């Protein structure tokens, strides 16, 4: 899995958001560079877990859809009418 990269604008918003959160909720004032490094570290630590969860969720969704399609196909089957003479 290649490293997760964020667009510059997204990263800037995350930096500002994390700085605000740390300051308001935890009375921690972190500089821009330290906050960016923290975000990079967290992305590195969480990326594989998030990716694996997304793959698992996609697999479950795929199986549900396949089951639904199978039910739809079964419902479309024609039944032969038996006529007695």
CSV table of C-alpha atoms in Angstrom, one decimal:
chain,number,residue,atom,x,y,z
A,1,UNK,CA,0.0,0.0,0.0
A,2,UNK,CA,1.5,3.3,-1.0
A,3,UNK,CA,1.6,6.2,1.6
A,4,UNK,CA,-1.5,8.2,2.0
A,5,UNK,CA,-1.2,11.7,0.5
A,6,UNK,CA,-3.5,14.6,1.2
A,7,UNK,CA,-4.1,17.6,-1.1
A,8,UNK,CA,-2.4,20.7,0.3
A,9,UNK,CA,-5.7,22.4,0.9
A,10,UNK,CA,-7.1,19.4,2.8
A,11,UNK,CA,-3.9,19.2,4.9
A,12,UNK,CA,-4.0,22.9,5.8
A,13,UNK,CA,-7.6,22.5,7.0
A,14,UNK,CA,-6.7,19.5,9.1
A,15,UNK,CA,-3.8,21.4,10.6
A,16,UNK,CA,-6.0,24.3,11.6
A,17,UNK,CA,-8.7,22.0,12.8
A,18,UNK,CA,-6.4,19.9,15.0
A,19,UNK,CA,-4.7,23.0,16.4
A,20,UNK,CA,-8.1,24.5,17.4
A,21,UNK,CA,-9.2,21.2,18.9
A,22,UNK,CA,-6.0,20.7,20.9
A,23,UNK,CA,-6.1,24.3,22.1
A,24,UNK,CA,-9.8,24.4,23.1
A,25,UNK,CA,-10.3,20.9,24.4
A,26,UNK,CA,-6.9,20.2,25.9
A,27,UNK,CA,-5.2,23.6,26.5
A,28,UNK,CA,-2.3,22.4,24.3
A,29,UNK,CA,-0.8,25.0,21.9
A,30,UNK,CA,1.1,23.3,19.1
A,31,UNK,CA,2.9,25.0,16.3
A,32,UNK,CA,2.1,24.5,12.6
A,33,UNK,CA,5.1,22.2,11.9
A,34,UNK,CA,4.5,20.1,15.0
A,35,UNK,CA,0.8,19.7,14.2
A,36,UNK,CA,1.7,18.7,10.6
A,37,UNK,CA,4.1,16.1,11.9
A,38,UNK,CA,1.5,14.8,14.3
A,39,UNK,CA,-1.0,14.5,11.4
A,40,UNK,CA,1.6,12.7,9.2
A,41,UNK,CA,2.4,10.3,12.1
A,42,UNK,CA,-1.3,9.6,12.7
A,43,UNK,CA,-2.0,9.0,9.0
A,44,UNK,CA,1.0,6.6,8.9
A,45,UNK,CA,-0.3,4.7,11.9
A,46,UNK,CA,-4.0,4.6,10.9
A,47,UNK,CA,-3.8,4.2,7.1
A,48,UNK,CA,-3.6,0.4,7.0
A,49,UNK,CA,-6.3,0.0,9.6
A,50,UNK,CA,-8.7,2.3,7.8
A,51,UNK,CA,-7.9,0.8,4.4
A,52,UNK,CA,-8.5,-2.8,5.7
A,53,UNK,CA,-11.8,-1.7,7.3
A,54,UNK,CA,-12.9,-0.1,4.0
A,55,UNK,CA,-12.0,-3.3,2.1
A,56,UNK,CA,-14.0,-5.4,4.6
A,57,UNK,CA,-17.0,-3.0,4.4
A,58,UNK,CA,-16.8,-3.1,0.6
A,59,UNK,CA,-16.7,-6.9,0.6
A,60,UNK,CA,-19.8,-7.1,2.8
A,61,UNK,CA,-21.7,-4.6,0.6
A,62,UNK,CA,-20.7,-6.6,-2.5
A,63,UNK,CA,-21.9,-9.8,-0.9
A,64,UNK,CA,-25.3,-8.2,0.1
A,65,UNK,CA,-25.7,-6.9,-3.5
A,66,UNK,CA,-24.9,-10.2,-5.0
A,67,UNK,CA,-27.4,-11.9,-2.8
A,68,UNK,CA,-30.0,-9.3,-3.8
A,69,UNK,CA,-29.3,-9.9,-7.5
A,70,UNK,CA,-29.5,-13.6,-7.0
A,71,UNK,CA,-33.0,-13.2,-5.4
A,72,UNK,CA,-34.0,-10.9,-8.3
A,73,UNK,CA,-32.9,-13.5,-10.8
A,74,UNK,CA,-34.7,-16.3,-9.0
A,75,UNK,CA,-37.9,-14.2,-9.0
A,76,UNK,CA,-37.6,-13.6,-12.8
A,77,UNK,CA,-37.6,-17.4,-13.5
A,78,UNK,CA,-40.5,-18.5,-15.5
A,79,UNK,CA,-42.6,-21.4,-14.3
A,80,UNK,CA,-44.2,-23.8,-16.7
A,81,UNK,CA,-47.9,-24.1,-16.4
A,82,UNK,CA,-49.1,-27.6,-16.3
A,83,UNK,CA,-52.2,-28.1,-18.3
A,84,UNK,CA,-54.3,-31.2,-18.0
A,85,UNK,CA,-56.3,-32.5,-20.8
